[in-house]
Tab-separated table of C-alpha atoms and ligand atoms in Angstrom:
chain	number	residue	atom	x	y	z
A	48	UNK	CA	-7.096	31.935	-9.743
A	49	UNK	CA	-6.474	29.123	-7.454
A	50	UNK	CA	-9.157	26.472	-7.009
A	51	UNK	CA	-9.977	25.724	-3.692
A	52	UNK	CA	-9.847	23.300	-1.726
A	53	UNK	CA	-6.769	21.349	-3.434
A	54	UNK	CA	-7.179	18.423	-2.474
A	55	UNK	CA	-4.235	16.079	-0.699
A	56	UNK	CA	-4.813	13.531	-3.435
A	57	UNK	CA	-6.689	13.353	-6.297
A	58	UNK	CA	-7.114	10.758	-9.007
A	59	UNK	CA	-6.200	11.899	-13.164
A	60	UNK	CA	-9.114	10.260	-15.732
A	61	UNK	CA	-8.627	11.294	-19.375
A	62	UNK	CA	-10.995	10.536	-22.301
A	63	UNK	CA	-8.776	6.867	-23.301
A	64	UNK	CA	-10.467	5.830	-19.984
A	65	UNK	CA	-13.678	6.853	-20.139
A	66	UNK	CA	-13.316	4.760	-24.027
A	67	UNK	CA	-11.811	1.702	-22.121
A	68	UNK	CA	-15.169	1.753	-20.021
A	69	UNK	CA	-17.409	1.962	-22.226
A	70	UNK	CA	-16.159	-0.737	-24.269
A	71	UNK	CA	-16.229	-3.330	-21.651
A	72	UNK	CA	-19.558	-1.844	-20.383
A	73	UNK	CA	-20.199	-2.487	-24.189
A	74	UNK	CA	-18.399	-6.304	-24.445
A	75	UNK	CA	-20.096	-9.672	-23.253
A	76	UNK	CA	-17.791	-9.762	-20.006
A	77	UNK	CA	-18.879	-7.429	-17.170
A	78	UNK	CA	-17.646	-9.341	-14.283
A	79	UNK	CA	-14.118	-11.043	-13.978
A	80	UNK	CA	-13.462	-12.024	-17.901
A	81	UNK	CA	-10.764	-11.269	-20.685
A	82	UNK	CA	-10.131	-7.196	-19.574
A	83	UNK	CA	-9.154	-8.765	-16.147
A	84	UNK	CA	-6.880	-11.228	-17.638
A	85	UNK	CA	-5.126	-8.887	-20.194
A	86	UNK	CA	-4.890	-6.036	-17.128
A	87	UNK	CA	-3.079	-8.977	-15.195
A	88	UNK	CA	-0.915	-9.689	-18.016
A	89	UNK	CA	-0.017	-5.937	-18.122
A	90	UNK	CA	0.859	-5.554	-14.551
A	91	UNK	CA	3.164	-8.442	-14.958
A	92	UNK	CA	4.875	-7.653	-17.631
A	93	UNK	CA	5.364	-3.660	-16.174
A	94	UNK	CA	6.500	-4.913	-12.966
A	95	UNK	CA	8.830	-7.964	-13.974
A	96	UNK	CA	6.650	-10.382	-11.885
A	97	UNK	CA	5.583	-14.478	-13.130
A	98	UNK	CA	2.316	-13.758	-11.923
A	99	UNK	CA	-0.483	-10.797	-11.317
A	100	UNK	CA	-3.750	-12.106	-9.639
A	101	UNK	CA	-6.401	-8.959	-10.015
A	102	UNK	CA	-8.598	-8.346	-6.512
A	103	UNK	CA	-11.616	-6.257	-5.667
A	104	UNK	CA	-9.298	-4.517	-3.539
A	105	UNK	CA	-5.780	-4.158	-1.990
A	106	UNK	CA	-7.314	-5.145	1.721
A	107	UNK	CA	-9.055	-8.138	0.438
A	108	UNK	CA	-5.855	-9.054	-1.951
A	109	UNK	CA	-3.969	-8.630	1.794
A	110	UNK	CA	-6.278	-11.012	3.205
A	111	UNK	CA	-5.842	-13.693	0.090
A	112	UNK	CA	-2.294	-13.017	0.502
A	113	UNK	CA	-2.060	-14.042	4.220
A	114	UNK	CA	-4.853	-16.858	3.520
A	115	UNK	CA	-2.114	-18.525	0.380
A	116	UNK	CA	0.313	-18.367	2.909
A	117	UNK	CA	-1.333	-20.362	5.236
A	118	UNK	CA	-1.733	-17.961	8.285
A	119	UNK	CA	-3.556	-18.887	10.586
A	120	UNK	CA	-4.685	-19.307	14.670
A	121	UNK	CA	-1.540	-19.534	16.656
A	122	UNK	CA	0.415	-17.299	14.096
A	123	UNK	CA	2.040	-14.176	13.940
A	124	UNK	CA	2.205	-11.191	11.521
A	125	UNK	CA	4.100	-8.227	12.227
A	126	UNK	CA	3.401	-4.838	10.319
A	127	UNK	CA	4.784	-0.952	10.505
A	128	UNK	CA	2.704	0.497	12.975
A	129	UNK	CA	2.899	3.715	10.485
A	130	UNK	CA	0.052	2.319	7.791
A	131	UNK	CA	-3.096	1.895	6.941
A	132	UNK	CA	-5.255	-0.509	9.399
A	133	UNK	CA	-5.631	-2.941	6.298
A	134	UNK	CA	-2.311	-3.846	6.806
A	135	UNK	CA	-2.365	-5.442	9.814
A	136	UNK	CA	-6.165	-6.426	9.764
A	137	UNK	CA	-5.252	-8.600	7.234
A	138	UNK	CA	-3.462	-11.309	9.860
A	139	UNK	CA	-6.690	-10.598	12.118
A	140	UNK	CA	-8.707	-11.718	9.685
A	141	UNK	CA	-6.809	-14.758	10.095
A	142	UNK	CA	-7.351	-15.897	12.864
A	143	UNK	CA	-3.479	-14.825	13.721
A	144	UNK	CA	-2.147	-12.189	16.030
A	145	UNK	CA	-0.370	-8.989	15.051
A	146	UNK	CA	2.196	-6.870	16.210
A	147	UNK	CA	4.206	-3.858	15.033
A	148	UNK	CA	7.653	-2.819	14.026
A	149	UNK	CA	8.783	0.507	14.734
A	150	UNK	CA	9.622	2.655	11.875
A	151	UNK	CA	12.839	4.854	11.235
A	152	UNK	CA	12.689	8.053	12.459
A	153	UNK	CA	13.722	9.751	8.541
A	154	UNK	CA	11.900	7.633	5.968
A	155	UNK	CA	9.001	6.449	8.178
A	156	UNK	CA	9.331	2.972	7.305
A	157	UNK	CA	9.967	0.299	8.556
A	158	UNK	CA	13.586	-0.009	10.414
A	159	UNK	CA	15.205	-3.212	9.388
A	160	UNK	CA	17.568	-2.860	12.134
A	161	UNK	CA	14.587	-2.535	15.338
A	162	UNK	CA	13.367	-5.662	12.747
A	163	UNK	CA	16.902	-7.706	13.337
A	164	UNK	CA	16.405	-7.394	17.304
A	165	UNK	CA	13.016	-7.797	17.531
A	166	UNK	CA	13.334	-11.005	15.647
A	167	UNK	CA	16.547	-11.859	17.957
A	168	UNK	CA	14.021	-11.692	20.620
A	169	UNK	CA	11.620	-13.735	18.963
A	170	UNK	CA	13.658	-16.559	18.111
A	171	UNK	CA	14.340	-16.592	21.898
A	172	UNK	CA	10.964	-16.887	22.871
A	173	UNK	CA	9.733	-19.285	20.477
A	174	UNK	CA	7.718	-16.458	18.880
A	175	UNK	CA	8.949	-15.615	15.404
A	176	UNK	CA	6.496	-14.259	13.362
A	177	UNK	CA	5.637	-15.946	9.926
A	178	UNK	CA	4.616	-13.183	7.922
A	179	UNK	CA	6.528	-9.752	7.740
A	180	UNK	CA	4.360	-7.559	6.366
A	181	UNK	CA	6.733	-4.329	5.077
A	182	UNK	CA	4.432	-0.997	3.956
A	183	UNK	CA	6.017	1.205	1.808
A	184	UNK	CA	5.333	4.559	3.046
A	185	UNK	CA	4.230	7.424	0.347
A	186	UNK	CA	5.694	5.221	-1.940
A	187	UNK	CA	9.289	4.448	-0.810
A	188	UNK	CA	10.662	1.289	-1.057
A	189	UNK	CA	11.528	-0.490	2.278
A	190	UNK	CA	14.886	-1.744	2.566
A	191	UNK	CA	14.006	-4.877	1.405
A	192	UNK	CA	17.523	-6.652	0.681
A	193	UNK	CA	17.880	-6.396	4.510
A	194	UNK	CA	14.222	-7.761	5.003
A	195	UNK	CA	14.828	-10.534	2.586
A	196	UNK	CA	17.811	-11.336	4.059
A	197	UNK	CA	16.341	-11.516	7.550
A	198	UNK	CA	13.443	-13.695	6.298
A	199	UNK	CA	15.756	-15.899	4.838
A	200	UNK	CA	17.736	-16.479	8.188
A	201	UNK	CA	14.925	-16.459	10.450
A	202	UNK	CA	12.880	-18.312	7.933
A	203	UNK	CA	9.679	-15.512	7.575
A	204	UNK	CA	7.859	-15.019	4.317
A	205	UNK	CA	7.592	-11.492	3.090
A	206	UNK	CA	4.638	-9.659	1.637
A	207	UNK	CA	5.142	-6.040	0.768
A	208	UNK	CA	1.759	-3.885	1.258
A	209	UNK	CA	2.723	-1.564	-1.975
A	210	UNK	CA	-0.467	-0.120	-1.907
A	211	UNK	CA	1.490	3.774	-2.063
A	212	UNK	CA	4.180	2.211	-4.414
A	213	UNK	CA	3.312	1.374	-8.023
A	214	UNK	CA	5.803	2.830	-10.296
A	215	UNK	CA	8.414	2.959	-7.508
A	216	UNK	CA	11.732	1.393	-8.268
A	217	UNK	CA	14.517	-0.490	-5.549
A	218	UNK	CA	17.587	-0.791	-7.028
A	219	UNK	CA	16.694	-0.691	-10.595
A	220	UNK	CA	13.911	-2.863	-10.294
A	221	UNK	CA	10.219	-2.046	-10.074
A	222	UNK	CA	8.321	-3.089	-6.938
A	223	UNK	CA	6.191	-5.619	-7.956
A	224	UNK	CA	8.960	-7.732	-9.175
A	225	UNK	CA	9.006	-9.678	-6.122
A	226	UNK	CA	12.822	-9.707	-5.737
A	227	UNK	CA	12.478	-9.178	-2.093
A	228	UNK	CA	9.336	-11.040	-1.905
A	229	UNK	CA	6.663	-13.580	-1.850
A	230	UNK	CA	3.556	-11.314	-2.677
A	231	UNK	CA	3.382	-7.828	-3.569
A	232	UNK	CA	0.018	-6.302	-3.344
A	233	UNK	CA	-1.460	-2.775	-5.257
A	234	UNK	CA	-3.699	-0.913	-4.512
A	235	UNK	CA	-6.203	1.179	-7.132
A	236	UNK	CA	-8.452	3.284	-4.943
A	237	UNK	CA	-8.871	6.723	-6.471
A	238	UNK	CA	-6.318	8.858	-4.414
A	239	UNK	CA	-3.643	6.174	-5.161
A	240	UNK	CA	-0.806	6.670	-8.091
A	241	UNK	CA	-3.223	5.066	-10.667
A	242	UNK	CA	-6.963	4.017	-10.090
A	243	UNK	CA	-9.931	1.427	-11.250
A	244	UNK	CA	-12.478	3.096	-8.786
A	245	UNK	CA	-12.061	0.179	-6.281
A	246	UNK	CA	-9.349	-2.508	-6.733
A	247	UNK	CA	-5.904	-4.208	-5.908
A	248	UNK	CA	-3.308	-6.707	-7.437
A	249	UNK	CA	-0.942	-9.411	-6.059
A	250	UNK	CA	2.010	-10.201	-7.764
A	251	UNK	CA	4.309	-13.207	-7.124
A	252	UNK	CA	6.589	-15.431	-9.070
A	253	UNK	CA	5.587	-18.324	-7.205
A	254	UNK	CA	3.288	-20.466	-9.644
A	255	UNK	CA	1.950	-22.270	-6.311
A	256	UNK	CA	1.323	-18.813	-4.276
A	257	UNK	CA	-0.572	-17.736	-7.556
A	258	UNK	CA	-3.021	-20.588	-8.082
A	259	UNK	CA	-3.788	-20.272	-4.120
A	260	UNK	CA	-4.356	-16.725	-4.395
A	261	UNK	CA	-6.325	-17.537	-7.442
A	262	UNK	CA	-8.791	-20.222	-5.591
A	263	UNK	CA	-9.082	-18.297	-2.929
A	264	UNK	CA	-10.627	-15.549	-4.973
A	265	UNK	CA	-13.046	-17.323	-6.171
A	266	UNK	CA	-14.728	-19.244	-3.344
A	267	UNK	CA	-12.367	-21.618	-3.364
A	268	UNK	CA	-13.945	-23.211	-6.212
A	269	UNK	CA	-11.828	-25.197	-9.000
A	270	UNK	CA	-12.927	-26.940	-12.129
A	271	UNK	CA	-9.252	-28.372	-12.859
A	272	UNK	CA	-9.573	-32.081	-12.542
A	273	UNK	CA	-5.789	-31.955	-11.142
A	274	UNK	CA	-6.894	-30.495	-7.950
A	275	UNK	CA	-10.247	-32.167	-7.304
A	276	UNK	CA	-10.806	-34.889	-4.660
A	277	UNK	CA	-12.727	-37.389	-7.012
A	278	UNK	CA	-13.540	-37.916	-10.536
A	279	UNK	CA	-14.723	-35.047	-12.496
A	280	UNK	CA	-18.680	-35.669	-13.177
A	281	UNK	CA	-18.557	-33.600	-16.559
A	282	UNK	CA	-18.414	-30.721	-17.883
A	283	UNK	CA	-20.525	-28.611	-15.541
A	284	UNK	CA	-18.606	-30.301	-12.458
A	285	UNK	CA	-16.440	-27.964	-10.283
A	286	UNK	CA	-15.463	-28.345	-6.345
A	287	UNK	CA	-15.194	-26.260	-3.386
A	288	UNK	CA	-11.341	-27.758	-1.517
A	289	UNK	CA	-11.162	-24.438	-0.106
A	290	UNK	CA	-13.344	-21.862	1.808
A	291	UNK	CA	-12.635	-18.634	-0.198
A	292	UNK	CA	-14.477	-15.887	-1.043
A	293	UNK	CA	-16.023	-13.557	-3.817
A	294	UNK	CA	-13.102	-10.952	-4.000
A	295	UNK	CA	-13.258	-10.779	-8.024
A	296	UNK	CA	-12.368	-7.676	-9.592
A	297	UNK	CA	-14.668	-7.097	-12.666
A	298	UNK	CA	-13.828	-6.662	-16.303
A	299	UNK	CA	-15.037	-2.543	-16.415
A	300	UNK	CA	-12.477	-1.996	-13.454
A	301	UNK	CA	-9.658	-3.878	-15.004
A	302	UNK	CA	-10.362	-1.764	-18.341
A	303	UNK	CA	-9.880	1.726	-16.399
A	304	UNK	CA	-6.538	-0.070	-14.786
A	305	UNK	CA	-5.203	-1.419	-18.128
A	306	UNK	CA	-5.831	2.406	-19.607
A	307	UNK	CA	-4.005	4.064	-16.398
A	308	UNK	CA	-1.016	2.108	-16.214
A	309	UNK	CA	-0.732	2.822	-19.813
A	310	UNK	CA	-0.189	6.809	-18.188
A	311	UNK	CA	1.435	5.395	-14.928
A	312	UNK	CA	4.889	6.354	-15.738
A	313	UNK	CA	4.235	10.002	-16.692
A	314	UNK	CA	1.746	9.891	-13.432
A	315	UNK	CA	5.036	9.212	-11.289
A	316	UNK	CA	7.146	11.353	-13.477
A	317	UNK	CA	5.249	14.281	-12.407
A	318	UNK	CA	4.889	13.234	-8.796
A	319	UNK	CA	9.069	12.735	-8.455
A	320	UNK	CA	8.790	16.653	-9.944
A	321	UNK	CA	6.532	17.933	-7.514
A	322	UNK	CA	8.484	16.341	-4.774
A	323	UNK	CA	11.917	17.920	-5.715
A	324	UNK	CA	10.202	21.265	-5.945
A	325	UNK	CA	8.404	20.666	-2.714
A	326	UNK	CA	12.049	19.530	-1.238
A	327	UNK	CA	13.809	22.698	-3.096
A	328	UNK	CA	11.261	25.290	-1.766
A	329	UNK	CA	11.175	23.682	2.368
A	330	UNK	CA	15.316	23.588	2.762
A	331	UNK	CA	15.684	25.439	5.995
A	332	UNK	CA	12.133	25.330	6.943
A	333	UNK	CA	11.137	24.166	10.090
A	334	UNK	CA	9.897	21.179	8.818
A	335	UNK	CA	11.587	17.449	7.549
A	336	UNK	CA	10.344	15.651	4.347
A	337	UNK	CA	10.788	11.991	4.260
A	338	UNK	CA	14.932	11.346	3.428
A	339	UNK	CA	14.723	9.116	0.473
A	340	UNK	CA	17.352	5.540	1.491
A	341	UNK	CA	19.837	4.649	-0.761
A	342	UNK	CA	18.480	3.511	-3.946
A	343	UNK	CA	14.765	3.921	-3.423
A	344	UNK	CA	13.328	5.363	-5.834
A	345	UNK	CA	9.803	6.543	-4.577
A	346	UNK	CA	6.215	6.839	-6.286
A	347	UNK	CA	5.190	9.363	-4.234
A	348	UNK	CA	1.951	8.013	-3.528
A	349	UNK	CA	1.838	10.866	-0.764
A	350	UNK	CA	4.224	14.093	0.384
A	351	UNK	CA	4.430	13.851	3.858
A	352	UNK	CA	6.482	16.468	6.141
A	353	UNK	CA	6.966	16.252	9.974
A	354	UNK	CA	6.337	20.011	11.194
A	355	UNK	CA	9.768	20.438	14.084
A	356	UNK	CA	6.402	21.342	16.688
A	357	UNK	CA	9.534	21.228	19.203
A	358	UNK	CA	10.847	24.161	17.742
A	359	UNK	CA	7.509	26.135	16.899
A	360	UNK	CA	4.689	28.166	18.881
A	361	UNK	CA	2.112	25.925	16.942
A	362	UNK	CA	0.850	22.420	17.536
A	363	UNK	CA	0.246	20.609	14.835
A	364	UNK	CA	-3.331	20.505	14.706
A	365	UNK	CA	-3.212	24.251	14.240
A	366	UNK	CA	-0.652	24.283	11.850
A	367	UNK	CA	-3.475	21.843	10.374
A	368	UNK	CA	-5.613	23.797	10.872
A	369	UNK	CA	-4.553	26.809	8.971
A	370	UNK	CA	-3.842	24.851	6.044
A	371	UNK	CA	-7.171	23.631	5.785
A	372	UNK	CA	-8.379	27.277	6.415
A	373	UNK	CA	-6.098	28.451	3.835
A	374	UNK	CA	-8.276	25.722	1.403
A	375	UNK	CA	-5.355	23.244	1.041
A	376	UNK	CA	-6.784	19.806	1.828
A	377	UNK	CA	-3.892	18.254	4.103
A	378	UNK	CA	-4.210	15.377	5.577
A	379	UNK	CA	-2.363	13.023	8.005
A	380	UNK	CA	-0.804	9.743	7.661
A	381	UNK	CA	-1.041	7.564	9.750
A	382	UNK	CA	-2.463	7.576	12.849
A	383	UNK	CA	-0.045	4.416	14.626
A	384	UNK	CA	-2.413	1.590	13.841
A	385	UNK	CA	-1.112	0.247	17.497
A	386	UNK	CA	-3.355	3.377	18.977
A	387	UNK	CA	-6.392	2.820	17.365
A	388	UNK	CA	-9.389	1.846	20.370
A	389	UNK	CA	-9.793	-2.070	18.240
A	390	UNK	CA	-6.025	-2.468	18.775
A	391	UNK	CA	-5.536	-0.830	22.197
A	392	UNK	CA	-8.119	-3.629	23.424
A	393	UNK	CA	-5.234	-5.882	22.476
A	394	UNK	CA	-3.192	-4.961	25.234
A	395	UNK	CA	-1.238	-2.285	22.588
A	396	UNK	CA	0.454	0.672	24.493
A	397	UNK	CA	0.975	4.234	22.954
A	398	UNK	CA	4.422	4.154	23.746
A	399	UNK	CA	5.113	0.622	22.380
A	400	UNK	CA	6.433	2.170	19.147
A	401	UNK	CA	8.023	5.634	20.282
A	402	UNK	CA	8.998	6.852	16.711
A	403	UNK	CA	6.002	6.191	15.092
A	404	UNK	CA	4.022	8.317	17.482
A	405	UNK	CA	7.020	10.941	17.556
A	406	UNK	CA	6.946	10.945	13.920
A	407	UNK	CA	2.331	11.357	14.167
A	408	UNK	CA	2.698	14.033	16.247
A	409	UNK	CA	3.779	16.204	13.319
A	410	UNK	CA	3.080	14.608	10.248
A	411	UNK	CA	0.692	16.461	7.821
A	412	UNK	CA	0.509	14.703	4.127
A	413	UNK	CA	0.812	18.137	1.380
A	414	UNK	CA	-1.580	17.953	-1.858
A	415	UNK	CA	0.020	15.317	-3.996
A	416	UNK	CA	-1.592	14.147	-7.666
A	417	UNK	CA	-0.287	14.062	-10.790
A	418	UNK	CA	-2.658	16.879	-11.914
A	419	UNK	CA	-1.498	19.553	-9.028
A	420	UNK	CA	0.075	22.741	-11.290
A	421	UNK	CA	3.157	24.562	-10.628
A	422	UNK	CA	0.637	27.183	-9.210
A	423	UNK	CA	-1.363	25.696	-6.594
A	424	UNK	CA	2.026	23.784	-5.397
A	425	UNK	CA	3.377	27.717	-4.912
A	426	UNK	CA	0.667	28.868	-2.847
A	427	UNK	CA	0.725	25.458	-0.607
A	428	UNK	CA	4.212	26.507	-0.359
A	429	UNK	CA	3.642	30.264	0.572
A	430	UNK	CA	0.744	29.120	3.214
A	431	UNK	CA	2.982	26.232	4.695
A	432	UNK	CA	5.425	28.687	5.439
A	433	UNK	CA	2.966	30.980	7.337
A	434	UNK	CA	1.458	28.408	9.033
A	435	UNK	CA	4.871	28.146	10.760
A	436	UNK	CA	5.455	31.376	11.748
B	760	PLP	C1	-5.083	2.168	0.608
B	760	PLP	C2	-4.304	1.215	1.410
B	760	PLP	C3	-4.732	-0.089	1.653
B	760	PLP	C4	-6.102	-0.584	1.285
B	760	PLP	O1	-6.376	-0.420	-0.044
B	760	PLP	P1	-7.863	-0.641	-0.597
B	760	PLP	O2	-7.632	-0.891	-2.059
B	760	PLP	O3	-8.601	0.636	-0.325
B	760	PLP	O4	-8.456	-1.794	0.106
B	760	PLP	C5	-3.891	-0.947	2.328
B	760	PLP	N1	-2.689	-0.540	2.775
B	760	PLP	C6	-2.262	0.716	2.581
B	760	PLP	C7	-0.907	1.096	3.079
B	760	PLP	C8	-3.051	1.637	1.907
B	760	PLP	O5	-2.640	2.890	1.766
């Protein structure tokens, strides 16, 4: 029998994690303490990275990443418009202004070539932007040694939003790693590769980017005499030199993500699986997964298809539509972040970025999770392909 409704995304919790709750629900530490300290250490060392710096979540550890790179009023961040508002709310938050990217119209990320002339545009106008914000979609890596290589010449720093993309490797090396990089930030919410109920990491390898991103955790509080303004007072003395904020991740979170990444490379083991069957069963379909780029190596955070509603009697929301009848829980992803009403008010313009609509107006995100069987992925399969007819 097949359960329904399979959901798009689902997280996987085993008995080791339930264990690795209760014993920090059972320790002296609740909130930010040892677990969240060895979890960073983890995440470092699975990644390649210097440094991990554990957040209450991926938007927030966006926010502290824009914040330790000093964005601010009178700057600009630019984002794929095909994300996640939290990516681009993050410069907002700020105090800077955002704008978008367009993506390419077979991976649906970002295009490092509509990158290289919007930036040659930029640089004529006095506008370059001084954060490039890079998602990678479902879990694919951007093509980041052309994005580094463009910050590098036009001077931009670099922070990947790999909220879709732990596990995911560029070029032999994990993201994370920073190669391509300032920060790289994770996400843990449940329907993500590997969860601690609510929760995010930055990495960097920049001791200076970590200690901001630290302090700015934390209220902006320090109680290293290095970094005060006068003379410690004693032992009880700390000082605020920043304004920060209480975006701590606590030690019963960190002790779920410490237990899943344990499991994270099976999780994206099975997810690569389910995507090669997915891609085996739709050749000649009416229908176009993501094309994976030379030597990106997705997580596949999500499976995401763009229905060919050109060549079909169906729109997409009733091809939608029938899959959600049929008790498969698809989804979309995204909705342009440039066409939401709070961005629109800021002058943006549907058409602004034409492939990222093109690509919305078919996109429907399949069940993806580490725990889907063989089964239910046959009878998505089966109903997909009678949804098109
Ligand atoms: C989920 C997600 C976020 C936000 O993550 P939270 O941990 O829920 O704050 C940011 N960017 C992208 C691309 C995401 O998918």
């Amino acid at each position: 029998m097949i359960k329904s409704p399979i959901p798009y995304g689902h997280q996987c919790i085993d008995q080791s994690d339930v264990d690795a709750v209760v014993e920090a629900l059972q320790s002296d530490w609740l909130t930010q303490g040892p677990a969240v300290e060895r979890f960073e250490q983890s995440m470092a060392k699975y990644c390649g990275a210097e440094h991990a710096v554990a957040i209450c979540n991926a938007t927030a550890a966006l926010h502290l990443a824009c914040r330790a790179l000093e964005v601010g009023p009178g700057d600009v961040v630019w984002t794929s418009p095909n994300t996640f508002v939290a990516s681009a709310n993050c410069a907002l938050y700020c105090g800077a202004s955002v704008d978008f990217v367009d993506i390419e119209p077979d991976t649906f990320n970002m295009s490092p070539e509509l990158l290289a002339t919007k930036l040659e545009s930029a640089a004529k106008q006095g506008r370059l932007p001084k954060v490039v914000i890079p998602v990678h979609f479902g879990g694919q890596p951007c093509r980041m040694d052309e994005i580094s290589a463009l910050a590098k010449r036009y001077g931009f720093r670099v922070v990947e939003d790999a909220s879709h993309a732990v596990g995911a490797d560029y070029h032999g090396s994990k993201i994370g790693s920073c190669s391509h990089s300032d920060i790289a930030v994770f996400s843990f919410h449940p329907v993500k590769i590997m969860t601690t109920g609510e929760g995010g990491m930055a990495m960097t390898n920049d001791p200076e980017l970590a200690r901001r991103l630290r302090l700015f955790r934390s209220h902006g509080i320090t109680r290293d005499p290095k970094y005060m303004e006068d003379e410690t007072e004693g032992g009880w003395y700390y000082q605020q030199i920043e304004l920060g904020f209480n975006y701590r991740m606590t030690d019963i979170q960190a002790a779920l993500g410490a237990s899943q990444l344990t499991k994270v490379n099976q999780f994206v083991a099975r997810r690569r699986q389910l995507a090669r069957q997915y891609d085996a069963a739709f050749r000649g379909m009416l229908l176009q997964p993501a094309r994976l780029a030379d030597g990106c190596n997705s997580a596949f955070h999500l499976y995401v298809i763009r229905v060919a509603i050109e060549k079909i009697s169906h729109t997409r929301r009733e091809v939608y539509d029938r899959l959600r009848e049929a008790g498969i829980g698809v989804n979309v992803h995204y909705i342009p972040v440039h066409t939401q009403p709070y961005y629109r008010r800021l002058g943006f313009k549907r058409n602004d970025f034409p492939n990222a609509v093109h690509y919305y107006e078919g996109a429907i995100s399949l069940p993806m999770f580490y725990g889907l069987t063989d089964e239910q992925q046959q009878f998505i399969v089966g109903a997909v392909a009678e949804a098109l007819q």
